[in-house]
Tab-separated table of C-alpha atoms in Angstrom:
chain	number	residue	atom	x	y	z
A	4	MET	CA	0.000	0.010	0.006
A	5	ALA	CA	1.207	3.476	-0.760
A	6	SER	CA	2.290	5.643	2.124
A	7	GLU	CA	0.110	8.247	3.718
A	8	GLU	CA	2.469	10.979	2.638
A	9	ASN	CA	2.224	10.090	-1.057
A	10	GLU	CA	-1.556	9.814	-0.783
A	11	THR	CA	-2.188	13.165	0.788
A	12	THR	CA	0.544	15.245	-0.810
A	13	PRO	CA	0.544	14.381	-4.506
A	14	LEU	CA	2.247	17.643	-5.400
A	15	LEU	CA	5.789	18.651	-4.653
A	16	THR	CA	6.604	20.413	-1.419
A	17	ASN	CA	8.118	23.846	-1.382
A	18	ASN	CA	11.845	23.147	-0.952
A	19	GLN	CA	13.969	26.066	-2.003
A	20	ASP	CA	17.142	23.937	-2.019
A	21	THR	CA	15.822	21.801	-4.870
A	22	GLN	CA	14.469	24.568	-7.033
A	23	GLY	CA	17.616	26.362	-8.147
A	24	GLN	CA	17.326	29.511	-10.236
A	25	ILE	CA	13.842	29.213	-11.621
A	26	ARG	CA	12.673	31.501	-14.368
A	27	ASN	CA	8.913	31.973	-14.342
A	28	GLY	CA	8.431	33.815	-17.610
A	29	ARG	CA	7.667	30.800	-19.807
A	30	LEU	CA	5.574	29.219	-17.064
A	31	TYR	CA	3.398	32.336	-16.978
A	32	VAL	CA	2.992	32.251	-20.746
A	33	ALA	CA	1.965	28.597	-20.654
A	34	ALA	CA	-0.499	29.236	-17.848
A	35	PHE	CA	-1.957	32.261	-19.630
A	36	SER	CA	-2.366	30.276	-22.846
A	37	ALA	CA	-4.364	27.619	-21.021
A	38	VAL	CA	-6.548	29.947	-18.917
A	39	LEU	CA	-7.831	31.693	-21.996
A	40	GLY	CA	-10.172	28.720	-21.966
A	41	SER	CA	-11.426	29.847	-18.572
A	42	PHE	CA	-12.026	33.344	-20.027
A	43	ILE	CA	-14.231	31.752	-22.696
A	44	PHE	CA	-15.973	29.774	-19.945
A	45	GLY	CA	-16.839	32.932	-18.020
A	46	TYR	CA	-17.932	34.798	-21.110
A	47	ALA	CA	-20.192	32.040	-22.308
A	48	MET	CA	-21.688	31.215	-18.928
A	49	VAL	CA	-23.136	34.711	-18.334
A	50	LEU	CA	-24.092	35.361	-21.946
A	51	PRO	CA	-27.855	35.180	-21.172
A	52	SER	CA	-27.604	38.121	-18.747
A	53	ALA	CA	-26.926	40.529	-21.611
A	54	VAL	CA	-28.669	38.638	-24.418
A	55	ILE	CA	-32.092	38.000	-22.830
A	56	PRO	CA	-33.190	41.651	-22.664
A	57	GLN	CA	-32.042	42.199	-26.246
A	58	LEU	CA	-33.807	39.107	-27.532
A	59	GLN	CA	-37.099	40.265	-26.039
A	60	GLU	CA	-36.851	43.418	-28.138
A	61	ASP	CA	-35.607	41.712	-31.302
A	62	ASP	CA	-37.525	42.328	-34.541
A	63	ASP	CA	-37.872	38.589	-35.144
A	64	PRO	CA	-40.723	37.259	-32.933
A	65	ARG	CA	-39.267	33.725	-33.228
A	66	LEU	CA	-36.450	34.766	-30.898
A	67	HIS	CA	-38.725	36.064	-28.156
A	68	MET	CA	-38.899	33.788	-25.084
A	69	ASN	CA	-41.294	33.137	-22.266
A	70	VAL	CA	-40.190	32.359	-18.689
A	71	ASN	CA	-39.916	28.626	-19.346
A	72	GLN	CA	-37.823	29.131	-22.478
A	73	ILE	CA	-35.569	31.586	-20.628
A	74	SER	CA	-35.029	28.981	-17.924
A	75	TRP	CA	-33.836	26.518	-20.558
A	76	PHE	CA	-31.679	29.110	-22.282
A	77	GLY	CA	-29.939	29.796	-18.960
A	78	SER	CA	-29.688	26.207	-17.719
A	79	ILE	CA	-28.809	24.103	-20.812
A	80	PHE	CA	-25.250	25.466	-20.575
A	81	ALA	CA	-24.887	23.334	-17.418
A	82	ILE	CA	-26.060	20.219	-19.308
A	83	GLY	CA	-23.394	20.887	-21.895
A	84	ALA	CA	-20.823	21.247	-19.130
A	85	ILE	CA	-21.884	17.852	-17.743
A	86	VAL	CA	-21.299	16.259	-21.152
A	87	GLY	CA	-17.979	18.124	-21.410
A	88	GLY	CA	-16.928	16.809	-17.992
A	89	LEU	CA	-17.649	13.259	-19.127
A	90	ILE	CA	-15.645	13.826	-22.308
A	91	ALA	CA	-12.775	15.249	-20.279
A	92	MET	CA	-12.750	12.153	-18.041
A	93	LEU	CA	-11.798	10.159	-21.122
A	94	MET	CA	-9.499	12.704	-22.789
A	95	ASN	CA	-7.470	14.071	-19.851
A	96	ASP	CA	-5.522	10.852	-19.245
A	97	LYS	CA	-5.641	9.588	-22.841
A	98	PHE	CA	-4.601	12.693	-24.809
A	99	GLY	CA	-3.233	14.878	-22.031
A	100	ARG	CA	-4.493	18.042	-20.378
A	101	LYS	CA	-3.080	20.413	-22.976
A	102	HIS	CA	-4.633	18.625	-25.964
A	103	SER	CA	-8.007	18.360	-24.124
A	104	ILE	CA	-7.993	22.145	-23.707
A	105	MET	CA	-7.216	22.584	-27.412
A	106	ILE	CA	-10.030	20.209	-28.452
A	107	SER	CA	-12.503	22.371	-26.464
A	108	VAL	CA	-12.139	25.071	-29.125
A	109	ILE	CA	-14.205	22.950	-31.548
A	110	PRO	CA	-17.563	22.990	-29.664
A	111	SER	CA	-16.880	26.482	-28.404
A	112	THR	CA	-16.417	28.017	-31.855
A	113	ALA	CA	-19.340	26.011	-33.291
A	114	GLY	CA	-21.614	27.083	-30.463
A	115	PHE	CA	-20.877	30.800	-30.740
A	116	LEU	CA	-21.238	30.715	-34.503
A	117	MET	CA	-24.594	28.932	-34.213
A	118	MET	CA	-25.908	31.542	-31.826
A	119	ALA	CA	-24.633	34.366	-33.987
A	120	LYS	CA	-26.554	32.972	-36.993
A	121	ALA	CA	-29.667	31.804	-35.054
A	122	ASN	CA	-33.078	32.641	-36.407
A	123	GLU	CA	-35.089	30.658	-33.862
A	124	TRP	CA	-34.996	29.716	-30.194
A	125	LEU	CA	-33.877	26.078	-30.650
A	126	LEU	CA	-30.681	27.165	-32.475
A	127	LEU	CA	-29.855	29.514	-29.585
A	128	LEU	CA	-30.355	26.561	-27.258
A	129	LEU	CA	-28.090	24.299	-29.262
A	130	GLY	CA	-25.395	26.961	-29.408
A	131	ARG	CA	-25.548	27.342	-25.612
A	132	PHE	CA	-25.291	23.552	-25.253
A	133	LEU	CA	-22.119	23.393	-27.410
A	134	THR	CA	-20.422	26.245	-25.486
A	135	GLY	CA	-21.352	24.335	-22.303
A	136	ILE	CA	-19.538	21.253	-23.579
A	137	ALA	CA	-16.431	23.364	-24.158
A	138	ALA	CA	-16.773	24.814	-20.651
A	139	GLY	CA	-17.001	21.335	-19.123
A	140	ILE	CA	-13.855	20.202	-20.899
A	141	THR	CA	-11.826	23.273	-19.852
A	142	ALA	CA	-13.160	23.252	-16.294
A	143	SER	CA	-11.812	19.681	-15.898
A	144	SER	CA	-8.506	20.170	-17.726
A	145	ILE	CA	-7.214	23.705	-17.048
A	146	PRO	CA	-6.853	23.601	-13.257
A	147	VAL	CA	-5.008	20.272	-13.483
A	148	TYR	CA	-2.723	21.488	-16.280
A	149	VAL	CA	-1.887	24.744	-14.522
A	150	SER	CA	-1.212	23.006	-11.220
A	151	GLU	CA	0.990	20.326	-12.770
A	152	ILE	CA	3.196	22.757	-14.698
A	153	SER	CA	3.581	25.068	-11.664
A	154	HIS	CA	6.198	24.847	-8.910
A	155	PRO	CA	5.215	25.356	-5.223
A	156	GLY	CA	6.395	28.974	-5.108
A	157	VAL	CA	3.680	30.172	-7.495
A	158	ARG	CA	1.188	27.319	-7.478
A	159	GLY	CA	-1.229	29.097	-5.183
A	160	ALA	CA	-1.285	32.265	-7.320
A	161	LEU	CA	-1.430	30.456	-10.650
A	162	GLY	CA	-3.998	28.032	-9.256
A	163	ALA	CA	-6.363	30.970	-8.768
A	164	THR	CA	-5.951	32.194	-12.377
A	165	PRO	CA	-8.650	29.948	-13.905
A	166	GLN	CA	-11.264	31.510	-11.654
A	167	ALA	CA	-9.775	34.955	-12.213
A	168	MET	CA	-10.126	34.501	-15.991
A	169	ILE	CA	-13.692	33.229	-15.611
A	170	VAL	CA	-14.449	36.459	-13.762
A	171	PHE	CA	-12.653	38.520	-16.379
A	172	GLY	CA	-14.602	36.747	-19.131
A	173	GLY	CA	-17.852	37.562	-17.386
A	174	LEU	CA	-16.864	41.196	-16.995
A	175	ALA	CA	-15.945	41.345	-20.684
A	176	LEU	CA	-19.422	40.070	-21.595
A	177	TYR	CA	-21.161	42.599	-19.338
A	178	ALA	CA	-19.013	45.453	-20.717
A	179	LEU	CA	-19.471	44.480	-24.377
A	180	GLY	CA	-23.197	44.107	-23.730
A	181	LEU	CA	-23.317	47.853	-23.245
A	182	VAL	CA	-22.258	48.540	-26.815
A	183	LEU	CA	-22.732	45.441	-28.969
A	184	PRO	CA	-25.871	43.775	-30.360
A	185	TRP	CA	-26.414	40.225	-29.149
A	186	ARG	CA	-25.247	38.590	-32.394
A	187	TRP	CA	-21.942	40.426	-32.225
A	188	LEU	CA	-21.552	39.319	-28.607
A	189	ALA	CA	-21.613	35.744	-29.903
A	190	ILE	CA	-19.104	36.489	-32.635
A	191	ALA	CA	-16.771	38.146	-30.130
A	192	GLY	CA	-16.770	34.982	-28.088
A	193	GLU	CA	-14.935	33.148	-30.858
A	194	VAL	CA	-11.812	35.343	-30.790
A	195	PRO	CA	-10.159	34.208	-27.513
A	196	GLY	CA	-10.627	30.543	-28.457
A	197	LEU	CA	-8.696	30.941	-31.692
A	198	ILE	CA	-5.927	32.835	-29.868
A	199	MET	CA	-5.731	30.095	-27.241
A	200	LEU	CA	-5.504	27.369	-29.885
A	201	ILE	CA	-2.580	29.105	-31.600
A	202	LEU	CA	-0.672	29.736	-28.332
A	203	LEU	CA	-1.103	26.191	-27.033
A	204	CYS	CA	0.499	24.794	-30.166
A	205	PHE	CA	3.788	26.144	-28.809
A	206	MET	CA	3.324	25.149	-25.134
A	207	PRO	CA	4.556	21.892	-23.534
A	208	ASN	CA	2.345	19.230	-22.089
A	209	SER	CA	2.308	18.581	-18.336
A	210	PRO	CA	5.591	16.874	-17.240
A	211	ARG	CA	3.572	14.728	-14.819
A	212	TYR	CA	1.322	13.503	-17.606
A	213	LEU	CA	4.328	12.765	-19.828
A	214	ILE	CA	6.028	10.773	-17.084
A	215	THR	CA	2.858	8.698	-16.506
A	216	LYS	CA	2.926	7.845	-20.213
A	217	GLY	CA	6.633	6.857	-20.055
A	218	LYS	CA	7.764	9.839	-22.156
A	219	TRP	CA	10.770	10.693	-20.031
A	220	GLU	CA	12.797	12.642	-22.595
A	221	GLU	CA	9.782	14.781	-23.555
A	222	ALA	CA	9.104	15.409	-19.836
A	223	VAL	CA	12.721	16.561	-19.395
A	224	ARG	CA	12.378	19.005	-22.313
A	225	ALA	CA	9.038	20.238	-21.028
A	226	LEU	CA	10.222	20.938	-17.490
A	227	GLN	CA	13.499	22.465	-18.663
A	228	TRP	CA	11.520	24.849	-20.899
A	229	LEU	CA	9.121	25.741	-18.048
A	230	ARG	CA	11.773	26.223	-15.317
A	231	GLY	CA	14.804	27.457	-17.293
A	232	PRO	CA	18.116	25.692	-17.950
A	233	ASP	CA	19.698	26.987	-14.691
A	234	SER	CA	17.048	25.418	-12.473
A	235	ASN	CA	17.324	22.041	-10.764
A	236	TYR	CA	14.675	20.555	-13.052
A	237	SER	CA	16.294	17.139	-12.987
A	238	THR	CA	15.765	16.898	-9.218
A	239	GLU	CA	12.137	17.980	-9.610
A	240	LEU	CA	11.657	15.367	-12.344
A	241	ASN	CA	12.994	12.633	-10.039
A	242	GLN	CA	10.603	13.708	-7.337
A	243	ILE	CA	7.707	13.597	-9.773
A	244	GLN	CA	8.829	10.172	-10.925
A	245	GLN	CA	8.881	8.843	-7.344
A	246	ILE	CA	5.419	10.160	-6.632
A	247	VAL	CA	4.027	8.803	-9.889
A	248	ASN	CA	5.612	5.395	-9.315
A	249	SER	CA	4.257	5.145	-5.777
A	250	GLN	CA	0.721	5.907	-6.941
A	251	LEU	CA	0.836	3.843	-10.102
A	252	GLY	CA	1.752	0.851	-7.977
A	253	MET	CA	-1.508	0.976	-6.041
A	254	GLU	CA	-3.934	-1.908	-6.088
A	255	PHE	CA	-7.679	-1.577	-5.958
A	256	SER	CA	-7.671	-2.504	-2.296
A	257	ASP	CA	-5.518	0.558	-1.612
A	258	HIS	CA	-8.260	2.789	-2.981
A	259	LYS	CA	-10.582	1.773	-0.166
A	260	GLY	CA	-8.397	3.464	2.427
A	261	PRO	CA	-9.340	6.926	3.785
A	262	PHE	CA	-6.049	8.435	2.547
A	263	TYR	CA	-7.251	7.690	-0.985
A	264	TYR	CA	-11.034	8.105	-1.074
A	265	LYS	CA	-11.233	11.002	1.356
A	266	PRO	CA	-9.741	13.627	-1.024
A	267	ILE	CA	-12.048	12.371	-3.785
A	268	VAL	CA	-15.140	12.782	-1.584
A	269	ILE	CA	-14.000	16.194	-0.385
A	270	SER	CA	-13.377	17.335	-3.992
A	271	VAL	CA	-16.815	16.240	-5.104
A	272	PHE	CA	-18.708	17.761	-2.167
A	273	ILE	CA	-16.852	21.045	-2.255
A	274	ARG	CA	-17.841	21.524	-5.883
A	275	ILE	CA	-21.480	20.746	-5.060
A	276	LEU	CA	-21.476	23.318	-2.258
A	277	GLN	CA	-19.784	25.814	-4.582
A	278	GLN	CA	-22.745	25.640	-6.940
A	279	MET	CA	-25.372	25.521	-4.174
A	280	THR	CA	-24.296	28.950	-2.972
A	281	GLY	CA	-26.271	30.074	-6.045
A	282	ILE	CA	-23.508	32.045	-7.680
A	283	THR	CA	-23.971	30.552	-11.155
A	284	LEU	CA	-27.651	31.362	-11.486
A	285	ILE	CA	-27.179	34.808	-9.957
A	286	LEU	CA	-24.569	35.618	-12.633
A	287	VAL	CA	-26.608	34.025	-15.434
A	288	TYR	CA	-29.782	35.967	-14.494
A	289	LEU	CA	-27.964	39.028	-13.143
A	290	GLU	CA	-29.679	41.700	-15.231
A	291	PRO	CA	-33.164	40.106	-14.879
A	292	ILE	CA	-32.673	39.911	-11.105
A	293	PHE	CA	-31.804	43.583	-10.995
A	294	GLU	CA	-34.919	44.320	-13.098
A	295	LYS	CA	-37.021	42.603	-10.476
A	296	THR	CA	-35.571	44.694	-7.639
A	297	ALA	CA	-35.792	48.017	-9.507
A	298	VAL	CA	-32.353	49.299	-8.524
A	299	SER	CA	-31.350	52.894	-9.242
A	300	LEU	CA	-29.098	52.225	-12.221
A	301	GLU	CA	-30.076	50.361	-15.340
A	302	PRO	CA	-29.501	46.601	-14.886
A	303	LYS	CA	-26.807	46.460	-17.592
A	304	TYR	CA	-24.734	49.030	-15.714
A	305	ASP	CA	-25.259	47.204	-12.424
A	306	ALA	CA	-23.987	44.039	-14.039
A	307	VAL	CA	-20.756	45.758	-15.129
A	308	ILE	CA	-20.217	47.076	-11.543
A	309	VAL	CA	-20.623	43.559	-10.154
A	310	GLY	CA	-18.201	42.256	-12.761
A	311	LEU	CA	-15.600	44.835	-11.817
A	312	VAL	CA	-15.932	43.970	-8.127
A	313	ARG	CA	-15.595	40.264	-8.886
A	314	LEU	CA	-12.375	40.870	-10.832
A	315	PHE	CA	-10.920	43.109	-8.105
A	316	ALA	CA	-11.753	40.539	-5.405
A	317	VAL	CA	-10.282	37.588	-7.250
A	318	MET	CA	-7.056	39.542	-7.877
A	319	ILE	CA	-6.819	40.139	-4.109
A	320	ALA	CA	-7.425	36.428	-3.472
A	321	THR	CA	-4.692	35.525	-5.923
A	322	CYS	CA	-2.173	37.702	-4.037
A	323	PHE	CA	-3.107	36.337	-0.623
A	324	MET	CA	-3.783	32.677	-1.597
A	325	ASP	CA	-0.526	31.324	-0.154
A	326	LYS	CA	-0.165	33.935	2.626
A	327	ALA	CA	-3.590	33.630	4.241
A	328	GLY	CA	-4.106	29.926	3.602
A	329	ARG	CA	-6.901	28.151	1.798
A	330	LYS	CA	-9.186	27.515	4.781
A	331	SER	CA	-9.041	31.058	6.106
A	332	LEU	CA	-10.191	32.409	2.763
A	333	LEU	CA	-12.944	29.786	2.513
A	334	TYR	CA	-14.239	30.850	5.963
A	335	ALA	CA	-14.145	34.545	5.095
A	336	SER	CA	-15.736	33.898	1.676
A	337	ALA	CA	-18.669	31.875	3.065
A	338	PHE	CA	-19.321	34.377	5.873
A	339	ILE	CA	-19.421	37.374	3.524
A	340	MET	CA	-21.784	35.496	1.195
A	341	PHE	CA	-23.993	34.479	4.094
A	342	MET	CA	-24.377	38.068	5.329
A	343	ALA	CA	-25.104	39.381	1.824
A	344	MET	CA	-27.566	36.569	0.996
A	345	LEU	CA	-29.344	37.139	4.309
A	346	THR	CA	-29.630	40.836	3.526
A	347	VAL	CA	-31.297	40.083	0.172
A	348	THR	CA	-33.582	37.569	1.920
A	349	VAL	CA	-34.748	40.032	4.565
A	350	TYR	CA	-35.077	42.906	2.083
A	351	THR	CA	-37.154	40.971	-0.436
A	352	HIS	CA	-39.254	39.277	2.282
A	353	LYS	CA	-40.196	42.596	3.910
A	354	THR	CA	-41.053	44.172	0.584
A	355	SER	CA	-44.735	44.094	-0.300
A	356	CYS	CA	-45.137	41.324	-2.873
A	357	ASP	CA	-48.076	39.185	-3.853
A	358	PRO	CA	-46.709	35.891	-5.268
A	359	GLY	CA	-49.884	35.515	-7.304
A	360	ASN	CA	-49.055	38.669	-9.224
A	361	ILE	CA	-45.504	37.640	-9.950
A	362	THR	CA	-46.340	34.642	-12.064
A	363	LEU	CA	-47.122	35.374	-15.658
A	364	ALA	CA	-49.331	32.491	-16.633
A	365	VAL	CA	-49.021	33.006	-20.357
A	366	PRO	CA	-46.211	35.461	-21.147
A	367	SER	CA	-46.557	37.047	-24.511
A	368	ALA	CA	-43.708	36.974	-26.943
A	369	THR	CA	-43.095	40.700	-26.629
A	370	GLU	CA	-43.168	41.030	-22.828
A	371	SER	CA	-39.762	41.744	-21.401
A	372	PHE	CA	-38.459	39.265	-18.873
A	373	GLY	CA	-38.210	40.727	-15.423
A	374	VAL	CA	-40.951	43.312	-15.851
A	375	MET	CA	-43.368	41.765	-13.378
A	376	THR	CA	-46.099	43.215	-11.267
A	377	GLY	CA	-46.387	42.977	-7.530
A	378	PHE	CA	-43.131	44.618	-6.480
A	379	GLU	CA	-43.257	47.970	-4.706
A	380	PHE	CA	-39.592	48.813	-4.422
A	381	LYS	CA	-38.386	52.357	-4.087
A	382	SER	CA	-36.818	53.326	-7.344
A	383	GLY	CA	-33.701	54.757	-5.671
A	384	THR	CA	-32.780	51.736	-3.638
A	385	VAL	CA	-29.248	50.353	-3.852
A	386	ILE	CA	-29.578	47.592	-1.262
A	387	PRO	CA	-29.917	44.784	-3.854
A	388	LEU	CA	-26.921	46.109	-5.795
A	389	ILE	CA	-24.699	46.391	-2.696
A	390	SER	CA	-25.779	42.945	-1.491
A	391	ILE	CA	-25.076	41.196	-4.790
A	392	ILE	CA	-21.726	43.046	-4.989
A	393	PHE	CA	-20.791	41.455	-1.628
A	394	ILE	CA	-22.078	38.076	-2.767
A	395	ALA	CA	-19.775	38.310	-5.805
A	396	LEU	CA	-16.917	39.646	-3.713
A	397	GLY	CA	-17.242	36.934	-1.121
A	398	TYR	CA	-17.345	34.184	-3.701
A	399	ALA	CA	-14.390	35.591	-5.629
A	400	ILE	CA	-12.018	35.631	-2.652
A	401	GLY	CA	-12.601	32.030	-1.628
A	402	TRP	CA	-15.203	29.589	-2.859
A	403	GLY	CA	-14.572	30.636	-6.460
A	404	PRO	CA	-10.804	30.143	-6.991
A	405	ILE	CA	-9.919	27.880	-4.067
A	406	THR	CA	-12.226	25.020	-4.951
A	407	TRP	CA	-10.481	24.729	-8.321
A	408	LEU	CA	-7.018	24.861	-6.747
A	409	LEU	CA	-7.863	22.534	-3.875
A	410	MET	CA	-9.126	19.830	-6.200
A	411	SER	CA	-5.778	19.687	-8.057
A	412	GLU	CA	-3.778	19.800	-4.815
A	413	ILE	CA	-5.446	17.035	-2.790
A	414	LEU	CA	-6.330	14.485	-5.515
A	415	PRO	CA	-3.938	11.539	-6.018
A	416	MET	CA	-2.163	11.530	-9.375
A	417	LYS	CA	-3.593	8.208	-10.515
A	418	VAL	CA	-7.194	9.497	-10.590
A	419	ARG	CA	-6.729	13.193	-10.913
A	420	GLY	CA	-7.824	13.417	-14.559
A	421	VAL	CA	-10.853	11.226	-14.070
A	422	VAL	CA	-12.013	12.667	-10.787
A	423	SER	CA	-11.668	16.228	-12.057
A	424	GLY	CA	-14.155	15.290	-14.780
A	425	VAL	CA	-16.490	13.744	-12.190
A	426	CYS	CA	-16.300	16.939	-10.116
A	427	VAL	CA	-17.243	19.064	-13.093
A	428	MET	CA	-20.135	16.704	-13.980
A	429	VAL	CA	-21.547	16.697	-10.432
A	430	SER	CA	-21.017	20.443	-10.092
A	431	TYR	CA	-23.007	21.230	-13.200
A	432	ILE	CA	-25.755	18.762	-12.474
A	433	THR	CA	-26.263	20.913	-9.393
A	434	ALA	CA	-26.017	24.111	-11.435
A	435	PHE	CA	-28.568	22.833	-13.972
A	436	VAL	CA	-31.135	22.010	-11.345
A	437	LEU	CA	-30.731	25.341	-9.601
A	438	THR	CA	-30.701	27.422	-12.793
A	439	GLN	CA	-33.667	25.532	-14.254
A	440	PHE	CA	-35.935	25.947	-11.239
A	441	PHE	CA	-34.831	29.351	-9.988
A	442	MET	CA	-37.453	31.322	-11.938
A	443	GLN	CA	-40.211	28.878	-10.982
A	444	ALA	CA	-39.240	29.363	-7.334
A	445	VAL	CA	-39.272	33.122	-7.730
A	446	ASP	CA	-42.670	33.033	-9.411
A	447	ALA	CA	-44.089	30.851	-6.664
A	448	PHE	CA	-42.541	32.370	-3.544
A	449	GLY	CA	-40.664	35.553	-4.471
A	450	LEU	CA	-36.955	36.288	-4.534
A	451	PHE	CA	-36.535	35.826	-0.758
A	452	ALA	CA	-37.078	32.014	-0.899
A	453	PRO	CA	-34.085	31.016	-3.049
A	454	PHE	CA	-31.845	33.551	-1.292
A	455	LEU	CA	-32.851	32.144	2.076
A	456	PHE	CA	-31.840	28.686	0.804
A	457	PHE	CA	-28.492	30.060	-0.361
A	458	SER	CA	-27.955	31.624	3.107
A	459	VAL	CA	-28.365	28.225	4.743
A	460	ILE	CA	-25.903	26.622	2.262
A	461	CYS	CA	-23.290	29.226	3.174
A	462	VAL	CA	-23.550	28.136	6.820
A	463	VAL	CA	-23.251	24.491	5.775
A	464	SER	CA	-20.157	25.430	3.749
A	465	ILE	CA	-18.494	26.930	6.820
A	466	ILE	CA	-19.127	23.747	8.848
A	467	PHE	CA	-17.914	21.513	5.986
A	468	THR	CA	-14.697	23.547	5.672
A	469	ALA	CA	-14.045	23.325	9.454
A	470	VAL	CA	-14.618	19.572	9.666
A	471	TYR	CA	-13.375	18.101	6.392
A	472	VAL	CA	-11.299	20.445	4.252
A	473	PRO	CA	-7.486	20.161	4.718
A	474	GLU	CA	-5.146	23.141	4.674
A	475	THR	CA	-2.884	22.725	1.610
A	476	LYS	CA	-0.946	25.998	1.960
A	477	GLY	CA	2.689	25.502	1.047
């Protein structure tokens, strides 16, 4: 049976004596090339926020959607991500992390092109589904690739870059939504994918993956390129080889031990809790949610403000990832989200609202989503905006970036590619259910009901972190 040390610390420890004079320039270029896929993920995920209001005013009535169709337009992305996660489970260990990321460009480009040319609702749905497949592949592959090419000195910071780029992609969508028609928003989504594909052609594969495939000479060249010729890359390669050998030698009976299955269970549950905080559906329906609460600014400007705050927060988290520790940021993140969710809950519950008036039994094709009767908000209120800003801020400093990083740090090498795909699949099953039924819950009970549920989940997340999540700092 493999030792406890090899089971629980699959990545290299931070030993300055073995690192030599490392040059990070090429490592940063490789990481940037990969996380462009995360940018596309973030852009595609929140596309409905800017597109839905424009579609309701489009000259073609075939593109107008009722509440049920809007729910599918928002949620089918998650179904695509589930399929992409399953595909990544097969591709990550067969073709390698880098090539899996490159393959994701195919469904991404096809999906954006289909939405740009769509003349009916079903084509929009199919385009969203294809971009979801691409997102599922990149969500499974990019964190593992970035973690495996990084050394301990920068792994925490670089491990947060996938989430940072998702946030940046969302902000780009919100900002472009101020000036571009919805078809051009879809066309713009194709550009970063093509840039990523070109850059990754010149980047090495993960040295860990190459060693597991017996490609020692290629692994040497890859690590030398990433670290620089003056680094002690040969020592690092030997350490990787030892860890890989210890884990490849495991029998099935070894997998039953807690030092093996515990990180897998933690990885799966932490991704479920990440989605159950409600962040995905809040971002997907951000402008419609603001329309319901009648905030002072136009919803599209509110969305840009939230996007800017998310980007600022995730940059802070990236800087303090290794200094503050993973668990400290998870605690702070969940507590901030809890207070903000609770504020929205209390605010919307105390607001005069007749649930019977919220539901539009037969929405007409020309009615704008979010313009619903029954709400008596003061037009100048900023409470919903401030609360959602803090929800986004809280998520961005902890439960956003750290769950991606933690998964790659605690999973044993032997199953890292497969389990990362499982985590994405389970995560987006959760996201689909929440995104699909959010509007129905709002129609039936009002906004306070789902936000109350999210508040409870934040408390559960704090307890889960305290009891089960290990500290992987350093």
